[in-house]
mmCIF file of C-alpha atoms and ligand atoms in Angstrom:
data_model
loop_
_atom_site.group_PDB
_atom_site.id
_atom_site.type_symbol
_atom_site.label_atom_id
_atom_site.label_comp_id
_atom_site.label_asym_id
_atom_site.label_seq_id
_atom_site.Cartn_x
_atom_site.Cartn_y
_atom_site.Cartn_z
ATOM 1 C CA UNK A 55 102.776 114.211 87.662
ATOM 2 C CA UNK A 56 103.036 111.203 89.755
ATOM 3 C CA UNK A 57 101.434 108.881 92.378
ATOM 4 C CA UNK A 58 97.695 108.459 92.026
ATOM 5 C CA UNK A 59 94.858 109.788 92.498
ATOM 6 C CA UNK A 60 91.906 108.573 94.405
ATOM 7 C CA UNK A 61 88.949 110.524 94.069
ATOM 8 C CA UNK A 62 90.634 114.437 93.628
ATOM 9 C CA UNK A 63 89.009 116.585 90.821
ATOM 10 C CA UNK A 64 85.428 116.184 90.313
ATOM 11 C CA UNK A 65 85.071 116.865 86.731
ATOM 12 C CA UNK A 66 81.579 115.749 85.097
ATOM 13 C CA UNK A 67 77.786 115.531 86.258
ATOM 14 C CA UNK A 68 78.137 111.586 87.439
ATOM 15 C CA UNK A 69 80.657 111.873 90.584
ATOM 16 C CA UNK A 70 84.052 110.288 89.723
ATOM 17 C CA UNK A 71 87.906 111.778 89.061
ATOM 18 C CA UNK A 72 89.774 111.669 86.177
ATOM 19 C CA UNK A 73 89.670 111.569 82.266
ATOM 20 C CA UNK A 74 86.468 110.071 80.549
ATOM 21 C CA UNK A 75 87.076 107.389 78.516
ATOM 22 C CA UNK A 76 85.104 105.216 76.615
ATOM 23 C CA UNK A 77 84.242 102.601 78.165
ATOM 24 C CA UNK A 78 83.087 100.547 74.480
ATOM 25 C CA UNK A 79 86.416 100.454 72.871
ATOM 26 C CA UNK A 80 87.560 99.154 75.930
ATOM 27 C CA UNK A 81 85.469 96.861 76.157
ATOM 28 C CA UNK A 82 84.200 97.580 79.505
ATOM 29 C CA UNK A 83 80.696 95.761 79.422
ATOM 30 C CA UNK A 84 82.960 91.794 78.544
ATOM 31 C CA UNK A 85 84.810 92.427 81.663
ATOM 32 C CA UNK A 86 82.253 93.836 84.413
ATOM 33 C CA UNK A 87 80.071 91.064 82.736
ATOM 34 C CA UNK A 88 82.779 88.871 84.657
ATOM 35 C CA UNK A 89 82.546 89.964 87.374
ATOM 36 C CA UNK A 90 78.190 89.494 86.865
ATOM 37 C CA UNK A 91 77.509 93.158 87.062
ATOM 38 C CA UNK A 92 75.386 93.886 83.956
ATOM 39 C CA UNK A 93 73.835 97.633 84.940
ATOM 40 C CA UNK A 94 74.804 99.799 81.531
ATOM 41 C CA UNK A 95 77.270 101.822 82.056
ATOM 42 C CA UNK A 96 76.550 105.737 82.487
ATOM 43 C CA UNK A 97 80.668 107.191 83.261
ATOM 44 C CA UNK A 98 83.702 105.462 82.666
ATOM 45 C CA UNK A 99 87.077 107.619 84.022
ATOM 46 C CA UNK A 100 90.954 106.750 84.118
ATOM 47 C CA UNK A 101 92.507 107.272 86.424
ATOM 48 C CA UNK A 102 96.560 108.955 85.784
ATOM 49 C CA UNK A 103 97.177 106.624 89.533
ATOM 50 C CA UNK A 104 100.267 104.629 89.618
ATOM 51 C CA UNK A 105 103.379 103.685 87.353
ATOM 52 C CA UNK A 106 102.659 100.282 87.243
ATOM 53 C CA UNK A 107 98.642 99.516 86.780
ATOM 54 C CA UNK A 108 95.723 101.085 84.089
ATOM 55 C CA UNK A 109 93.087 101.906 86.814
ATOM 56 C CA UNK A 110 89.235 102.829 85.514
ATOM 57 C CA UNK A 111 86.243 104.379 87.429
ATOM 58 C CA UNK A 112 83.448 103.069 86.020
ATOM 59 C CA UNK A 113 79.996 103.954 87.704
ATOM 60 C CA UNK A 114 76.725 102.475 87.106
ATOM 61 C CA UNK A 115 73.369 103.138 86.195
ATOM 62 C CA UNK A 116 72.355 101.072 89.512
ATOM 63 C CA UNK A 117 74.225 103.327 90.885
ATOM 64 C CA UNK A 118 77.492 101.762 92.172
ATOM 65 C CA UNK A 119 81.025 101.866 91.359
ATOM 66 C CA UNK A 120 83.706 99.941 90.852
ATOM 67 C CA UNK A 121 87.147 100.723 90.433
ATOM 68 C CA UNK A 122 88.607 98.127 86.800
ATOM 69 C CA UNK A 123 92.001 97.627 86.153
ATOM 70 C CA UNK A 124 94.420 96.597 83.585
ATOM 71 C CA UNK A 125 97.149 94.521 85.783
ATOM 72 C CA UNK A 126 100.181 95.092 84.397
ATOM 73 C CA UNK A 127 101.882 91.534 83.012
ATOM 74 C CA UNK A 128 105.425 92.380 82.749
ATOM 75 C CA UNK A 129 105.758 93.762 85.481
ATOM 76 C CA UNK A 130 102.801 90.620 87.902
ATOM 77 C CA UNK A 131 103.944 87.927 86.158
ATOM 78 C CA UNK A 132 101.810 85.590 87.467
ATOM 79 C CA UNK A 133 98.543 87.876 88.787
ATOM 80 C CA UNK A 134 96.308 85.173 90.676
ATOM 81 C CA UNK A 135 99.282 85.360 92.304
ATOM 82 C CA UNK A 136 98.664 88.572 93.636
ATOM 83 C CA UNK A 137 94.398 88.044 94.106
ATOM 84 C CA UNK A 138 95.860 85.216 95.881
ATOM 85 C CA UNK A 139 97.450 87.325 98.494
ATOM 86 C CA UNK A 140 94.660 90.160 98.809
ATOM 87 C CA UNK A 141 92.275 87.291 99.138
ATOM 88 C CA UNK A 142 93.813 86.218 102.498
ATOM 89 C CA UNK A 143 94.548 89.444 103.479
ATOM 90 C CA UNK A 144 91.905 91.565 102.946
ATOM 91 C CA UNK A 145 89.459 88.591 104.815
ATOM 92 C CA UNK A 146 92.086 88.898 107.734
ATOM 93 C CA UNK A 147 91.847 92.743 107.782
ATOM 94 C CA UNK A 148 87.716 92.468 107.771
ATOM 95 C CA UNK A 149 87.524 89.310 110.587
ATOM 96 C CA UNK A 150 89.775 92.006 112.863
ATOM 97 C CA UNK A 151 87.872 94.546 112.507
ATOM 98 C CA UNK A 152 85.382 95.438 116.103
ATOM 99 C CA UNK A 153 82.502 94.007 116.426
ATOM 100 C CA UNK A 154 80.221 96.905 115.866
ATOM 101 C CA UNK A 155 81.910 97.988 112.962
ATOM 102 C CA UNK A 156 79.385 99.461 110.610
ATOM 103 C CA UNK A 157 81.498 100.672 107.178
ATOM 104 C CA UNK A 158 83.538 97.251 106.368
ATOM 105 C CA UNK A 159 82.868 98.389 102.738
ATOM 106 C CA UNK A 160 84.898 101.319 103.343
ATOM 107 C CA UNK A 161 87.745 100.522 105.958
ATOM 108 C CA UNK A 162 89.024 97.091 103.734
ATOM 109 C CA UNK A 163 88.268 96.791 99.792
ATOM 110 C CA UNK A 164 86.725 93.917 98.329
ATOM 111 C CA UNK A 165 87.870 92.986 94.860
ATOM 112 C CA UNK A 166 84.310 91.411 92.540
ATOM 113 C CA UNK A 167 84.274 86.945 91.815
ATOM 114 C CA UNK A 168 83.659 85.956 88.504
ATOM 115 C CA UNK A 169 81.257 82.865 89.010
ATOM 116 C CA UNK A 170 84.274 80.307 88.851
ATOM 117 C CA UNK A 171 85.259 82.149 92.488
ATOM 118 C CA UNK A 172 88.954 83.850 90.802
ATOM 119 C CA UNK A 173 88.920 87.228 90.454
ATOM 120 C CA UNK A 174 91.159 87.835 86.920
ATOM 121 C CA UNK A 175 89.409 88.709 83.460
ATOM 122 C CA UNK A 176 91.433 88.449 80.338
ATOM 123 C CA UNK A 177 91.269 90.171 78.061
ATOM 124 C CA UNK A 178 91.598 89.674 74.207
ATOM 125 C CA UNK A 179 95.286 90.754 73.912
ATOM 126 C CA UNK A 180 95.759 88.678 76.710
ATOM 127 C CA UNK A 181 96.183 91.020 79.270
ATOM 128 C CA UNK A 182 94.659 90.383 83.519
ATOM 129 C CA UNK A 183 91.540 92.733 85.244
ATOM 130 C CA UNK A 184 90.158 92.626 88.254
ATOM 131 C CA UNK A 185 87.629 94.645 90.193
ATOM 132 C CA UNK A 186 86.823 95.775 93.095
ATOM 133 C CA UNK A 187 85.284 98.427 95.690
ATOM 134 C CA UNK A 188 85.164 102.737 95.707
ATOM 135 C CA UNK A 189 85.129 103.669 98.467
ATOM 136 C CA UNK A 190 83.113 107.022 98.205
ATOM 137 C CA UNK A 191 83.580 110.373 100.359
ATOM 138 C CA UNK A 192 87.174 109.156 100.413
ATOM 139 C CA UNK A 193 91.158 110.522 99.126
ATOM 140 C CA UNK A 194 94.464 108.828 97.826
ATOM 141 C CA UNK A 195 95.990 112.640 98.688
ATOM 142 C CA UNK A 196 99.706 112.670 96.435
ATOM 143 C CA UNK A 197 100.744 114.697 99.440
ATOM 144 C CA UNK A 198 99.002 115.928 102.259
ATOM 145 C CA UNK A 199 96.572 118.357 102.607
ATOM 146 C CA UNK A 200 95.897 118.263 106.138
ATOM 147 C CA UNK A 201 98.665 117.854 108.818
ATOM 148 C CA UNK A 202 96.989 115.532 110.743
ATOM 149 C CA UNK A 203 96.976 113.074 107.824
ATOM 150 C CA UNK A 204 100.337 112.876 108.113
ATOM 151 C CA UNK A 205 100.150 111.514 111.395
ATOM 152 C CA UNK A 206 96.368 109.506 110.625
ATOM 153 C CA UNK A 207 99.127 107.373 107.519
ATOM 154 C CA UNK A 208 101.637 107.034 109.947
ATOM 155 C CA UNK A 209 99.056 105.314 112.070
ATOM 156 C CA UNK A 210 97.118 103.308 109.299
ATOM 157 C CA UNK A 211 100.258 101.661 107.910
ATOM 158 C CA UNK A 212 100.618 100.999 111.484
ATOM 159 C CA UNK A 213 97.915 99.225 111.653
ATOM 160 C CA UNK A 214 98.484 97.356 108.344
ATOM 161 C CA UNK A 215 101.133 95.975 109.508
ATOM 162 C CA UNK A 216 100.324 94.981 113.388
ATOM 163 C CA UNK A 217 96.452 93.632 111.643
ATOM 164 C CA UNK A 218 98.876 91.619 110.099
ATOM 165 C CA UNK A 219 101.274 90.521 112.123
ATOM 166 C CA UNK A 220 98.820 86.915 112.887
ATOM 167 C CA UNK A 221 98.978 86.468 109.889
ATOM 168 C CA UNK A 222 100.452 82.529 108.145
ATOM 169 C CA UNK A 223 102.739 84.299 107.085
ATOM 170 C CA UNK A 224 103.904 81.192 104.513
ATOM 171 C CA UNK A 225 101.165 81.320 102.468
ATOM 172 C CA UNK A 226 101.654 84.749 101.226
ATOM 173 C CA UNK A 227 102.807 83.743 97.173
ATOM 174 C CA UNK A 228 106.518 86.240 96.731
ATOM 175 C CA UNK A 229 104.594 88.242 93.772
ATOM 176 C CA UNK A 230 107.924 89.272 92.538
ATOM 177 C CA UNK A 231 111.199 88.185 93.396
ATOM 178 C CA UNK A 232 113.534 89.534 95.701
ATOM 179 C CA UNK A 233 110.935 92.576 95.260
ATOM 180 C CA UNK A 234 113.327 94.716 98.233
ATOM 181 C CA UNK A 235 116.498 92.802 98.151
ATOM 182 C CA UNK A 236 117.936 96.150 97.198
ATOM 183 C CA UNK A 237 121.607 93.950 96.748
ATOM 184 C CA UNK A 238 119.224 92.497 93.729
ATOM 185 C CA UNK A 239 118.505 95.284 93.055
ATOM 186 C CA UNK A 240 122.142 96.972 93.046
ATOM 187 C CA UNK A 241 123.080 93.444 90.771
ATOM 188 C CA UNK A 242 120.180 94.287 88.081
ATOM 189 C CA UNK A 243 121.762 98.515 87.856
ATOM 190 C CA UNK A 244 124.930 96.806 87.994
ATOM 191 C CA UNK A 245 123.689 94.785 84.958
ATOM 192 C CA UNK A 246 121.496 98.040 82.741
ATOM 193 C CA UNK A 247 124.673 99.395 82.648
ATOM 194 C CA UNK A 248 126.595 97.025 81.426
ATOM 195 C CA UNK A 249 124.197 96.158 78.759
ATOM 196 C CA UNK A 250 123.538 100.219 78.390
ATOM 197 C CA UNK A 251 121.251 99.293 76.172
ATOM 198 C CA UNK A 252 120.024 102.052 75.012
ATOM 199 C CA UNK A 253 122.858 103.917 74.961
ATOM 200 C CA UNK A 254 122.083 106.381 78.378
ATOM 201 C CA UNK A 255 124.872 105.835 80.114
ATOM 202 C CA UNK A 256 126.827 108.406 78.896
ATOM 203 C CA UNK A 257 124.537 110.525 79.649
ATOM 204 C CA UNK A 258 123.526 109.933 83.972
ATOM 205 C CA UNK A 259 127.497 109.900 84.769
ATOM 206 C CA UNK A 260 126.632 111.799 88.070
ATOM 207 C CA UNK A 261 123.976 109.974 89.212
ATOM 208 C CA UNK A 262 125.863 106.535 88.007
ATOM 209 C CA UNK A 263 128.068 108.501 90.216
ATOM 210 C CA UNK A 264 126.397 108.653 93.408
ATOM 211 C CA UNK A 265 124.762 104.817 93.463
ATOM 212 C CA UNK A 266 127.680 102.983 92.701
ATOM 213 C CA UNK A 267 129.789 105.334 95.143
ATOM 214 C CA UNK A 268 126.916 103.767 97.998
ATOM 215 C CA UNK A 269 127.448 100.213 97.613
ATOM 216 C CA UNK A 270 127.451 99.232 101.432
ATOM 217 C CA UNK A 271 124.058 101.000 102.035
ATOM 218 C CA UNK A 272 121.718 97.492 99.688
ATOM 219 C CA UNK A 273 123.312 95.213 101.956
ATOM 220 C CA UNK A 274 121.779 97.147 105.523
ATOM 221 C CA UNK A 275 118.533 95.513 105.894
ATOM 222 C CA UNK A 276 118.969 92.364 104.196
ATOM 223 C CA UNK A 277 122.323 90.759 105.556
ATOM 224 C CA UNK A 278 120.026 91.651 109.211
ATOM 225 C CA UNK A 279 117.074 90.301 108.084
ATOM 226 C CA UNK A 280 118.411 86.903 107.226
ATOM 227 C CA UNK A 281 121.226 86.815 109.988
ATOM 228 C CA UNK A 282 118.008 86.846 112.502
ATOM 229 C CA UNK A 283 118.763 89.710 113.665
ATOM 230 C CA UNK A 284 115.621 91.508 111.509
ATOM 231 C CA UNK A 285 112.032 89.325 112.081
ATOM 232 C CA UNK A 286 110.342 88.925 108.290
ATOM 233 C CA UNK A 287 107.148 90.409 108.394
ATOM 234 C CA UNK A 288 104.057 90.472 106.539
ATOM 235 C CA UNK A 289 104.693 93.141 104.819
ATOM 236 C CA UNK A 290 102.689 96.250 102.270
ATOM 237 C CA UNK A 291 105.499 97.044 100.173
ATOM 238 C CA UNK A 292 104.494 99.859 98.728
ATOM 239 C CA UNK A 293 103.802 102.967 101.292
ATOM 240 C CA UNK A 294 102.933 106.288 100.008
ATOM 241 C CA UNK A 295 100.948 108.502 101.757
ATOM 242 C CA UNK A 296 98.363 107.870 98.273
ATOM 243 C CA UNK A 297 98.168 104.592 98.922
ATOM 244 C CA UNK A 298 95.832 105.487 101.723
ATOM 245 C CA UNK A 299 92.319 106.320 101.489
ATOM 246 C CA UNK A 300 91.009 109.575 104.316
ATOM 247 C CA UNK A 301 87.639 110.188 105.013
ATOM 248 C CA UNK A 302 86.583 113.339 103.329
ATOM 249 C CA UNK A 303 84.534 114.594 106.280
ATOM 250 C CA UNK A 304 86.552 113.593 109.528
ATOM 251 C CA UNK A 305 90.050 113.066 108.379
ATOM 252 C CA UNK A 306 90.580 108.978 109.811
ATOM 253 C CA UNK A 307 92.709 107.015 107.937
ATOM 254 C CA UNK A 308 90.419 105.090 106.593
ATOM 255 C CA UNK A 309 91.632 102.022 103.971
ATOM 256 C CA UNK A 310 94.651 100.865 103.026
ATOM 257 C CA UNK A 311 95.441 100.626 98.988
ATOM 258 C CA UNK A 312 97.991 99.487 97.099
ATOM 259 C CA UNK A 313 97.510 95.608 97.706
ATOM 260 C CA UNK A 314 99.679 94.637 95.378
ATOM 261 C CA UNK A 315 103.205 94.259 96.867
ATOM 262 C CA UNK A 316 101.982 92.983 100.065
ATOM 263 C CA UNK A 317 104.895 89.939 100.667
ATOM 264 C CA UNK A 318 106.911 88.704 103.192
ATOM 265 C CA UNK A 319 109.448 91.232 103.968
ATOM 266 C CA UNK A 320 110.707 93.850 106.870
ATOM 267 C CA UNK A 321 109.034 96.860 108.232
ATOM 268 C CA UNK A 322 111.756 99.039 107.877
ATOM 269 C CA UNK A 323 110.868 98.853 104.527
ATOM 270 C CA UNK A 324 107.456 100.034 104.564
ATOM 271 C CA UNK A 325 108.095 103.056 107.278
ATOM 272 C CA UNK A 326 110.734 103.957 105.713
ATOM 273 C CA UNK A 327 109.161 104.295 102.026
ATOM 274 C CA UNK A 328 106.401 106.318 103.361
ATOM 275 C CA UNK A 329 109.057 108.487 104.563
ATOM 276 C CA UNK A 330 110.712 109.033 100.921
ATOM 277 C CA UNK A 331 107.589 109.528 99.289
ATOM 278 C CA UNK A 332 105.382 111.608 102.066
ATOM 279 C CA UNK A 333 108.315 113.147 104.653
ATOM 280 C CA UNK A 334 109.898 114.932 101.608
ATOM 281 C CA UNK A 335 109.243 118.623 101.149
ATOM 282 C CA UNK A 336 108.703 117.581 97.710
ATOM 283 C CA UNK A 337 107.573 115.433 95.136
ATOM 284 C CA UNK A 338 109.021 112.340 94.126
ATOM 285 C CA UNK A 339 109.425 113.415 90.627
ATOM 286 C CA UNK A 340 110.314 117.510 91.444
ATOM 287 C CA UNK A 341 112.643 118.493 88.721
ATOM 288 C CA UNK A 342 114.373 121.358 90.435
ATOM 289 C CA UNK A 343 116.428 119.452 93.646
ATOM 290 C CA UNK A 344 116.602 122.896 95.026
ATOM 291 C CA UNK A 345 113.316 121.950 96.870
ATOM 292 C CA UNK A 346 113.391 118.345 97.777
ATOM 293 C CA UNK A 347 115.212 117.747 101.999
ATOM 294 C CA UNK A 348 113.929 115.331 104.126
ATOM 295 C CA UNK A 349 110.777 117.865 106.063
ATOM 296 C CA UNK A 350 111.454 116.641 110.090
ATOM 297 C CA UNK A 351 108.429 118.052 111.238
ATOM 298 C CA UNK A 352 106.754 115.295 108.621
ATOM 299 C CA UNK A 353 109.155 112.618 109.759
ATOM 300 C CA UNK A 354 107.866 113.028 113.250
ATOM 301 C CA UNK A 355 104.036 113.345 112.500
ATOM 302 C CA UNK A 356 104.428 110.092 110.346
ATOM 303 C CA UNK A 357 106.438 108.536 113.094
ATOM 304 C CA UNK A 358 104.410 109.581 115.292
ATOM 305 C CA UNK A 359 101.719 107.667 114.452
ATOM 306 C CA UNK A 360 103.135 104.968 112.916
ATOM 307 C CA UNK A 361 104.970 103.648 116.093
ATOM 308 C CA UNK A 362 101.562 104.402 117.861
ATOM 309 C CA UNK A 363 99.786 102.046 116.876
ATOM 310 C CA UNK A 364 103.606 99.680 116.890
ATOM 311 C CA UNK A 365 104.958 99.687 119.818
ATOM 312 C CA UNK A 366 105.265 96.719 122.149
ATOM 313 C CA UNK A 367 104.573 94.474 118.894
ATOM 314 C CA UNK A 368 107.667 95.462 116.190
ATOM 315 C CA UNK A 369 110.879 94.438 118.539
ATOM 316 C CA UNK A 370 112.910 97.224 120.287
ATOM 317 C CA UNK A 371 115.615 97.096 117.969
ATOM 318 C CA UNK A 372 113.108 96.919 115.018
ATOM 319 C CA UNK A 373 112.449 100.393 116.139
ATOM 320 C CA UNK A 374 115.128 101.810 116.490
ATOM 321 C CA UNK A 375 116.593 101.006 113.312
ATOM 322 C CA UNK A 376 113.151 102.172 111.557
ATOM 323 C CA UNK A 377 115.288 104.956 109.770
ATOM 324 C CA UNK A 378 117.962 102.779 107.654
ATOM 325 C CA UNK A 379 115.015 101.529 105.859
ATOM 326 C CA UNK A 380 114.138 105.280 105.427
ATOM 327 C CA UNK A 381 117.822 105.728 103.536
ATOM 328 C CA UNK A 382 117.839 102.181 102.215
ATOM 329 C CA UNK A 383 114.516 102.369 100.720
ATOM 330 C CA UNK A 384 115.316 105.667 99.190
ATOM 331 C CA UNK A 385 118.665 104.275 96.990
ATOM 332 C CA UNK A 386 117.217 101.474 96.056
ATOM 333 C CA UNK A 387 114.163 103.156 94.275
ATOM 334 C CA UNK A 388 116.765 106.007 92.712
ATOM 335 C CA UNK A 389 118.192 102.837 91.735
ATOM 336 C CA UNK A 390 115.275 101.264 90.530
ATOM 337 C CA UNK A 391 114.742 104.559 88.386
ATOM 338 C CA UNK A 392 118.240 104.696 87.171
ATOM 339 C CA UNK A 393 117.891 101.382 86.173
ATOM 340 C CA UNK A 394 114.900 101.604 84.354
ATOM 341 C CA UNK A 395 116.530 105.022 82.165
ATOM 342 C CA UNK A 396 119.886 103.628 81.821
ATOM 343 C CA UNK A 397 116.894 100.479 79.958
ATOM 344 C CA UNK A 398 115.099 102.222 78.398
ATOM 345 C CA UNK A 399 112.139 102.614 80.493
ATOM 346 C CA UNK A 400 110.653 98.883 80.144
ATOM 347 C CA UNK A 401 109.243 98.638 83.697
ATOM 348 C CA UNK A 402 107.583 101.892 84.964
ATOM 349 C CA UNK A 403 105.118 104.446 83.105
ATOM 350 C CA UNK A 404 106.923 107.697 82.356
ATOM 351 C CA UNK A 405 105.344 110.990 81.490
ATOM 352 C CA UNK A 406 108.031 112.247 79.570
ATOM 353 C CA UNK A 407 110.842 111.270 78.572
ATOM 354 C CA UNK A 408 113.945 111.876 80.687
ATOM 355 C CA UNK A 409 111.109 111.058 83.757
ATOM 356 C CA UNK A 410 113.469 108.239 85.465
ATOM 357 C CA UNK A 411 116.015 109.994 85.526
ATOM 358 C CA UNK A 412 114.405 112.886 86.709
ATOM 359 C CA UNK A 413 113.035 110.170 90.082
ATOM 360 C CA UNK A 414 116.255 109.136 89.555
ATOM 361 C CA UNK A 415 117.576 111.686 90.401
ATOM 362 C CA UNK A 416 115.203 113.604 93.324
ATOM 363 C CA UNK A 417 115.943 110.249 95.051
ATOM 364 C CA UNK A 418 119.134 110.827 95.835
ATOM 365 C CA UNK A 419 118.977 114.254 96.309
ATOM 366 C CA UNK A 420 117.181 113.222 99.108
ATOM 367 C CA UNK A 421 118.887 110.400 99.869
ATOM 368 C CA UNK A 422 121.815 113.074 100.646
ATOM 369 C CA UNK A 423 119.660 115.783 102.952
ATOM 370 C CA UNK A 424 118.141 112.516 104.793
ATOM 371 C CA UNK A 425 121.899 111.314 105.494
ATOM 372 C CA UNK A 426 122.959 114.195 106.965
ATOM 373 C CA UNK A 427 119.466 113.369 109.268
ATOM 374 C CA UNK A 428 119.349 109.927 110.070
ATOM 375 C CA UNK A 429 121.254 110.605 113.541
ATOM 376 C CA UNK A 430 118.082 113.322 114.903
ATOM 377 C CA UNK A 431 115.885 110.566 112.908
ATOM 378 C CA UNK A 432 116.449 107.743 115.201
ATOM 379 C CA UNK A 433 116.325 110.348 118.762
ATOM 380 C CA UNK A 434 113.114 110.749 117.432
ATOM 381 C CA UNK A 435 112.210 107.318 117.944
ATOM 382 C CA UNK A 436 113.828 106.347 121.352
ATOM 383 C CA UNK A 437 112.689 109.917 122.801
ATOM 384 C CA UNK A 438 108.648 108.283 121.968
ATOM 385 C CA UNK A 439 109.068 104.598 122.664
ATOM 386 C CA UNK A 440 111.309 104.745 125.707
HETATM 387 C C1 GN1 B 659 104.965 101.391 91.736
HETATM 388 O O1 GN1 B 659 102.513 101.752 90.574
HETATM 389 P P1 GN1 B 659 102.331 102.306 91.845
HETATM 390 O O2 GN1 B 659 102.572 103.330 92.236
HETATM 391 O O3 GN1 B 659 101.584 102.338 92.594
HETATM 392 C C2 GN1 B 659 106.185 100.364 92.220
HETATM 393 C C3 GN1 B 659 106.758 101.188 93.783
HETATM 394 C C4 GN1 B 659 107.620 102.269 93.808
HETATM 395 C C5 GN1 B 659 106.401 103.380 92.921
HETATM 396 C C6 GN1 B 659 107.490 104.835 93.085
HETATM 397 C C7 GN1 B 659 104.949 96.652 91.651
HETATM 398 O O4 GN1 B 659 103.943 101.709 92.326
HETATM 399 O O5 GN1 B 659 107.331 99.640 94.102
HETATM 400 O O6 GN1 B 659 108.325 102.077 95.061
HETATM 401 O O7 GN1 B 659 105.979 103.479 92.130
HETATM 402 N N1 GN1 B 659 105.254 99.065 91.913
HETATM 403 C C8 GN1 B 659 105.550 98.213 91.632
HETATM 404 O O8 GN1 B 659 106.671 105.240 92.993
HETATM 405 O O9 GN1 B 659 107.007 97.931 91.027
HETATM 406 MG MG1 MG B 660 101.765 99.887 94.312
#
C-alpha cells in the first residue's frame, strides 16, 4: 500500500510498470511537446508511487521511455526552486562520476528542459509538471528483497552525502521551510489539535498522548545544529529505500532518486529516515502493530553500507549520534501523519479513510521498539568506526 515502485510488475506488451491511463485525457501530448518530445505515445501508466506527487511513465514510438510527474503544488509552493536545486545537485554528482563511467545516464537522473531552458511546464489547471529520464533495468524496492540491497542502499545514501560534501550549500533554496525542524512540526501538531478541524481528535486520544509525552525528543537534533555541535550538510531528506534504484542484473545501488527535498540539513535525519522506513519489520502503514519492530539485522546492514561511505567525512561525534536521528525522525513522521489525520488529510495522499492514523500508529509502535534498542544501535556504530 505504501511507498513507490519504479520498474515493478510489467503488465503489458510495452515494458512499463503501473496502471494504464489515457494519455489524451491527461494532456500528455502537449506536456511532452513542451519538453521537446514529439514522437507519438505508445503507452502510458500511472505509478501509485509516493505520498505527494503523481507519477506517470510513458513510452514513445521512438523507443524512448520517460517519466512525467505532476508536482504537488500545495506542498511545493515554488517548483522552479526545486528544479534549481535539482539541476545544481545532479550536475555536481555527474561531475563526480569516474571518467570511465559508461552509464552516467543510469547513475544520475536527467531532467528535460524546455526551449527556454526551464524544467517546469504548467498545465491548464495551473499545476506544474516535469519530465525526466526513466532508468531501465533497475528497480525501486519498497522493501529489500535480497540482503545485499540493505548495504547497497546504505552505501548509496552515504555516497550521496559524500558527493555533495563540497557542494555550495548556500546556493540551495529551502524548498519547504522547516522541513525537518521537528519542534516546529510539534507546534503544527498542537495547533492542529487545538483547531480539531474535522472532529477527529477524540478518536485518536492514545496516539495523541504518545506524541505529547515525548515532546523533549523533538529538539534533540535541531538544538545541536543550532549550537554548532552538529554541522549542516547537503542532505536528501527523504531517504526511503525506494528512493534508490537497484540494478536488476548486478543488485548494485545505481541511482538515488526523488531529489525534491535536497536541502541543507543533518546527516542524522538522512540516516534516521533510511532506518525508519527500511529497517522496520513491516511497512510504514502496517495496520497490525504486533508485526512492527526494528530489525537489528537490517539496521546493521544499512549502517555498514552508510559508514563505509561516510567514515572519515562525517565527524566522529556525528557518526555516534546517528541513532538519535533514527528516533527523532520516527517521532517526526508519527507526528506529521497524526497532524494530517487530525487536520483532515490535506497533505499526504491517503488510500483509505484512516490511512494517516494507521501510519501514525505504526510509527509510534516502531519508535517504542527503537527506544529499547538505542544503546545497541550506538554500540554497533562505535564498533564500526573505531
Ligand atoms: C513523502 O511522497 P514521498 O513518498 O516521496 C514526504 C516525506 C515522508 C514520506 C513518508 C515532500 O515522501 O517527507 O517521509 O512521504 N515528502 C514530503 O512516506 O513531504
Ligand atoms: Mg519524496
